[in-house]
Amino acid sequence: MTMLRGALVVCLMWCTAASARALPSNASDASQGAVVGPVLGGHLFQPLVGHPMAFVMSSTRLTLGGGITSNLQLPIVRIGERIVLAPEGSLAFIATGAEHEQRIKDWLSVYVGVDVVGRLGTDVKALLSQGVNAVTSFDLGWKVRAYQSERMLLTMSLDLVNGSVTTVDVDRWVRGIVDSGGVTSTNPLVDTKPTITAGVSAHCAYAVSPAIGLMATVSGVYGESAVRGGDSKIFFNAGGNINVDMRPLVGIPVATTVGIVYRQNPSVDDASTRSDAMVASMRIGTTVSQHFALGVQVNAQNGEIGNGTHVLAIGGAVDMRFYY
Amino acid sequence: MNLHTYLVAVIAVACMSALPSAAQISAGCTGYAQSLTLSGDYPDGQAIRAQIGYGVGVAVAYRLLDDVEVTFEPSLDLRHGRSTETISTSASPSYDSTVATIRVRSMSIPLGVRIWSQAHTWVFTSGIAARIASSGMRTDGDGTEWSFTDALSQLEVGVYLGVGYRITIGNVRVLPELRYEQGISNVLRGAPVVGLPPAPILRTNGFSLRVACQYELGGGQ
């Protein structure tokens, strides 16, 4: 349903895009027409998945990725006084997403996006202990330009994320059966909870030279707990990246981007806690055109996945952006 | 104060606010059909599917800048849905069976902006959609009716964005618009509701196709 809704909203945005193209351009638009992509100070900025772009522009993003953890120490599964499992295992996850941003004015754009992340236990022990989690999110956002000079751009955005967290918690389900003596509607095996968050972000892009660019984002998010009965809380995220384009240096249309982001997320296990994650990313992409960006990204994430368990996850993604 | 009194008061305030600066004001009426669902906490295997609801009200716009207007569109609003349960049998593919129909009446008070294209034909709209609940009714398959008016939140808040096109006929402009709305707050206040889990959370989201017909006071552009 979320995917369908996302697709319909993307269609709505495409209508806006089509209408914008149908309009006669004024002198200002014509002058900006020469620069289509995220260019500032002669530098073509490269996107990094997980790092919002600072630019107010029309673009479409398609991302497909996944990852894996290994030698994960999973929590002990105990029923009554008996330890059923004290497993080690691996978790694999897949992620896919799409987003369209539409520039309404040169100072305003709106965007919609859909992201799906699925976490899978790759062996039976991991499944029994951690279950299978899926997180879907439908994003709506508004971005406005606050300041722009030849080399620097500051923008602000307002984001609304309507998500849902689905867990298949075999451990909890079995405990519930033991405690209640049977299967009850209050102890489902598959549990889906909707959550909504709203936040304000500040983005900055700075072109050091035609070859080097910096981007940074800071955001504050007010969001619901994924556990019913928990209070809404404020979460903070921050990140930055540096982008080196080889074309101005040696004429090769390849760019390397390295970034790090810190995220606070509501815990899916405990309403009173949050799970923090630090993600380091590196992307290699082509800078052959201002009209699109194509890159391969590798991520390393160190974060809490619930029950006090920290895990290092390695993942990768193929990311495409089209600029209009 | 009932809904009709609210509506009359809102229209009166809107008309009075139009008088001092007529050239910047457009006023008229709006009507819409909407397919808004209530998404959130359901029992296992159930969902609430959107059916066509509708609304009618007044539409007032104040031109703030050459290409930016502030809009205020209070209306009487009906959301219509059906609660379904997925039935699986070995003999046939799974299908949705209607368990109940749901109707929620409210006073919708969208406050937003219109941002016009260079040619003032296409328009992007966005804003906050507040609703004051009036009544909620669930009708089961056997015809039994349950009121859950007391379980509805007094004030419900969402955001919307849309795209429209302007058709000008003299000083009258007709604005067809496709709008997406996403609820932020819970439609319910947390009290038990028949057919839903304890302390349920439901939010409105979906599309509406609306047409505003507005007279440009003092002449248009």
Coordinates of C-alpha atoms in Angstrom, one line a residue, chain A residues 14-269:
Chain A
W14 CA 5.6 14.1 -12.6
C15 CA 2.5 16.1 -13.6
T16 CA 4.1 19.1 -11.9
A17 CA 7.3 18.4 -13.7
A18 CA 5.5 18.2 -17.1
S19 CA 3.7 21.4 -16.4
A20 CA 6.9 23.2 -15.5
R21 CA 8.5 22.1 -18.7
A22 CA 5.5 23.4 -20.7
L23 CA 5.9 26.8 -19.3
P24 CA 7.7 29.6 -21.2
S25 CA 11.1 30.3 -19.6
N26 CA 12.0 33.7 -18.5
A27 CA 15.5 35.1 -18.6
S28 CA 16.4 33.8 -15.2
D29 CA 15.3 30.3 -16.0
A30 CA 17.2 30.5 -19.3
S31 CA 20.4 31.5 -17.6
Q32 CA 19.9 28.6 -15.1
G33 CA 19.1 26.2 -17.9
A34 CA 22.8 25.8 -18.7
V35 CA 23.3 24.2 -15.2
V36 CA 21.1 21.3 -14.7
G37 CA 22.7 19.2 -12.0
P38 CA 24.0 20.0 -8.5
V39 CA 26.8 22.4 -9.6
L40 CA 28.3 25.1 -7.4
G41 CA 31.5 27.1 -8.0
G42 CA 32.2 24.9 -11.1
H43 CA 32.1 21.7 -9.0
L44 CA 29.6 18.9 -9.8
F45 CA 28.6 17.5 -6.5
Q46 CA 28.0 13.8 -6.2
P47 CA 25.2 12.3 -4.2
L48 CA 25.7 9.8 -1.3
V49 CA 22.9 7.6 -0.3
G50 CA 21.8 8.5 3.3
H51 CA 23.1 12.1 2.9
P52 CA 20.4 14.5 1.7
M53 CA 21.4 16.9 -1.2
A54 CA 21.6 20.5 -0.3
F55 CA 20.4 21.7 -3.8
V56 CA 17.0 22.9 -4.8
M57 CA 16.4 21.2 -8.1
S58 CA 14.3 18.6 -10.0
S59 CA 15.7 15.1 -9.7
T60 CA 14.8 11.5 -9.5
R61 CA 16.6 8.9 -7.4
L62 CA 16.6 5.1 -7.7
T63 CA 18.6 3.0 -5.2
L64 CA 19.0 -0.7 -4.8
G65 CA 21.3 -2.2 -2.2
G66 CA 21.8 -4.7 0.6
G67 CA 24.2 -5.9 3.2
I68 CA 25.2 -8.5 5.7
T69 CA 26.6 -8.9 9.2
S70 CA 28.6 -11.9 10.4
N71 CA 29.4 -13.5 13.7
L72 CA 26.6 -11.7 15.4
Q73 CA 26.2 -12.5 19.1
L74 CA 22.4 -12.8 19.4
P75 CA 20.5 -12.6 22.7
I76 CA 19.7 -15.7 24.6
V77 CA 16.3 -17.1 24.0
R78 CA 14.9 -18.3 27.3
I79 CA 11.5 -19.8 27.9
G80 CA 10.8 -20.2 31.6
E81 CA 14.0 -21.2 33.3
R82 CA 15.2 -23.1 30.2
I83 CA 17.7 -21.7 27.7
V84 CA 16.5 -22.7 24.3
L85 CA 19.0 -20.9 22.2
A86 CA 22.2 -18.9 22.7
P87 CA 23.0 -18.5 19.1
E88 CA 25.5 -16.8 16.9
G89 CA 24.3 -16.0 13.4
S90 CA 24.2 -13.7 10.5
L91 CA 21.7 -11.2 9.4
A92 CA 21.2 -10.1 5.8
F93 CA 19.2 -7.1 4.7
I94 CA 18.0 -5.6 1.5
A95 CA 17.2 -2.0 0.8
T96 CA 15.5 -0.3 -2.1
G97 CA 14.3 3.2 -2.6
A98 CA 13.0 5.8 -5.0
E99 CA 12.5 9.5 -4.7
H100 CA 11.5 12.4 -6.8
E101 CA 12.3 16.0 -6.0
Q102 CA 10.5 18.8 -8.0
R103 CA 11.7 22.3 -8.1
I104 CA 8.7 24.6 -7.9
K105 CA 10.7 27.9 -7.8
D106 CA 14.4 28.5 -7.8
W107 CA 14.0 28.8 -4.0
L108 CA 11.6 26.0 -3.3
S109 CA 11.3 22.3 -4.1
V110 CA 9.1 19.5 -2.8
Y111 CA 10.0 15.8 -2.8
V112 CA 8.4 12.4 -2.1
G113 CA 10.2 9.1 -1.6
V114 CA 9.6 5.5 -0.7
D115 CA 12.2 3.4 1.0
V116 CA 12.0 -0.3 2.0
V117 CA 14.5 -2.0 4.2
G118 CA 14.1 -5.7 5.0
R119 CA 16.2 -7.5 7.6
L120 CA 16.4 -11.3 7.1
G121 CA 17.9 -13.9 9.3
T122 CA 20.1 -16.1 7.1
D123 CA 19.9 -19.1 9.4
V124 CA 17.2 -20.6 11.5
K125 CA 18.9 -19.5 14.8
A126 CA 19.0 -15.9 13.8
L127 CA 15.4 -16.0 12.7
L128 CA 14.3 -17.5 16.0
S129 CA 16.2 -14.9 18.0
Q130 CA 15.8 -11.7 16.0
G131 CA 12.8 -12.3 13.8
V132 CA 12.5 -10.7 10.5
N133 CA 12.0 -7.0 10.4
A134 CA 10.9 -4.8 7.6
V135 CA 10.8 -1.1 7.7
T136 CA 9.0 0.9 5.0
S137 CA 8.8 4.6 4.9
F138 CA 7.0 7.2 2.8
D139 CA 8.7 10.6 2.8
L140 CA 7.3 14.0 2.1
G141 CA 9.5 17.0 2.2
W142 CA 9.8 20.7 1.4
K143 CA 13.1 22.4 0.8
V144 CA 13.8 26.1 0.7
R145 CA 17.0 28.0 -0.2
A146 CA 18.2 30.2 2.6
Y147 CA 21.5 31.5 1.2
Q148 CA 23.5 31.1 -1.9
S149 CA 26.8 32.6 -3.0
E150 CA 29.1 31.6 -5.8
R151 CA 30.6 28.7 -3.7
M152 CA 28.2 28.2 -0.9
L153 CA 24.6 27.0 -0.6
L154 CA 22.5 26.8 2.5
T155 CA 19.1 25.2 2.5
M156 CA 16.5 24.2 5.0
S157 CA 14.0 21.4 4.7
L158 CA 11.0 20.1 6.5
D159 CA 10.5 16.4 6.4
L160 CA 7.6 14.2 7.2
V161 CA 8.1 10.4 7.3
N162 CA 5.2 8.0 7.5
G163 CA 6.7 4.6 8.2
S164 CA 5.8 1.2 9.4
V165 CA 7.9 -1.4 11.3
T166 CA 7.0 -5.0 10.8
T167 CA 8.4 -7.7 13.1
V168 CA 8.1 -11.4 13.0
D169 CA 9.2 -12.1 16.6
V170 CA 9.1 -15.9 17.1
D171 CA 10.7 -15.6 20.5
R172 CA 8.0 -13.2 21.9
W173 CA 5.3 -15.2 20.2
V174 CA 6.4 -18.5 21.8
R175 CA 6.7 -16.8 25.2
G176 CA 3.2 -15.5 24.8
I177 CA 1.8 -18.9 24.0
V178 CA 3.5 -20.4 27.1
D179 CA 2.2 -17.6 29.3
S180 CA -1.3 -17.5 28.0
G181 CA -1.8 -21.1 27.2
G182 CA -2.6 -20.5 23.5
V183 CA -2.6 -18.2 20.5
T184 CA -4.3 -14.8 21.2
S185 CA -5.0 -11.8 19.1
T186 CA -2.9 -9.6 21.5
N187 CA 0.2 -11.7 20.8
P188 CA 0.5 -11.8 17.0
L189 CA 3.4 -13.5 15.3
V190 CA 3.5 -10.8 12.7
D191 CA 3.2 -7.3 14.1
T192 CA 3.1 -4.1 12.1
K193 CA 3.2 -0.7 13.8
P194 CA 2.9 2.6 12.0
T195 CA 5.1 5.5 13.1
I196 CA 5.4 9.0 12.0
T197 CA 8.2 11.5 12.4
A198 CA 8.6 15.2 11.4
G199 CA 11.8 17.0 11.3
V200 CA 13.7 20.1 10.3
S201 CA 17.1 19.9 8.6
A202 CA 19.8 22.4 7.6
H203 CA 22.0 21.5 4.6
C204 CA 25.2 23.1 3.4
A205 CA 27.2 22.7 0.2
Y206 CA 30.5 24.3 -0.3
A207 CA 32.7 24.1 -3.3
V208 CA 36.3 24.4 -2.3
S209 CA 37.4 24.2 -5.9
P210 CA 36.1 22.7 -9.2
A211 CA 37.5 19.4 -8.1
I212 CA 36.5 19.3 -4.4
G213 CA 33.2 19.8 -2.7
L214 CA 31.9 19.5 0.8
M215 CA 28.3 18.8 2.0
A216 CA 26.9 18.7 5.6
T217 CA 23.5 18.1 7.1
V218 CA 22.2 18.6 10.6
S219 CA 18.6 17.6 11.5
G220 CA 16.3 17.4 14.5
V221 CA 13.4 14.9 14.3
Y222 CA 10.4 14.6 16.5
G223 CA 9.1 11.1 16.2
E224 CA 6.9 8.4 17.6
S225 CA 8.2 5.3 19.3
A226 CA 7.7 2.1 17.3
V227 CA 6.6 0.5 20.6
R228 CA 3.0 1.3 21.6
G229 CA 2.8 3.2 24.9
G230 CA 6.1 5.0 24.4
D231 CA 6.4 8.7 24.4
S232 CA 7.4 10.7 21.3
K233 CA 11.0 11.9 21.4
I234 CA 13.4 14.2 19.7
F235 CA 16.2 12.6 17.7
F236 CA 19.2 14.2 16.2
N237 CA 21.1 13.3 13.0
A238 CA 24.3 14.8 11.6
G239 CA 26.5 14.0 8.7
G240 CA 29.0 15.3 6.2
N241 CA 30.9 14.2 3.1
I242 CA 33.7 15.2 0.9
N243 CA 33.6 14.8 -2.9
V244 CA 36.6 14.7 -5.2
D245 CA 36.0 15.0 -8.9
M246 CA 38.9 13.7 -11.0
R247 CA 37.8 15.4 -14.2
P248 CA 39.2 18.9 -13.4
L249 CA 42.4 17.3 -12.2
V250 CA 43.3 14.6 -14.7
G251 CA 40.4 14.6 -17.2
I252 CA 38.9 11.3 -16.0
P253 CA 35.1 11.6 -15.4
V254 CA 35.1 9.7 -12.1
A255 CA 34.4 11.1 -8.6
T256 CA 35.0 9.7 -5.2
T257 CA 32.9 10.6 -2.2
V258 CA 33.5 9.7 1.4
G259 CA 31.1 10.5 4.2
I260 CA 30.0 9.7 7.6
V261 CA 26.6 10.2 9.3
Y262 CA 25.4 9.7 12.9
R263 CA 21.7 8.8 13.4
Q264 CA 19.4 8.4 16.4
N265 CA 16.4 6.2 15.8
P266 CA 13.5 5.1 17.9
S267 CA 14.1 1.6 19.2
V268 CA 11.7 -1.1 17.9
D269 CA 12.2 -3.1 21.1

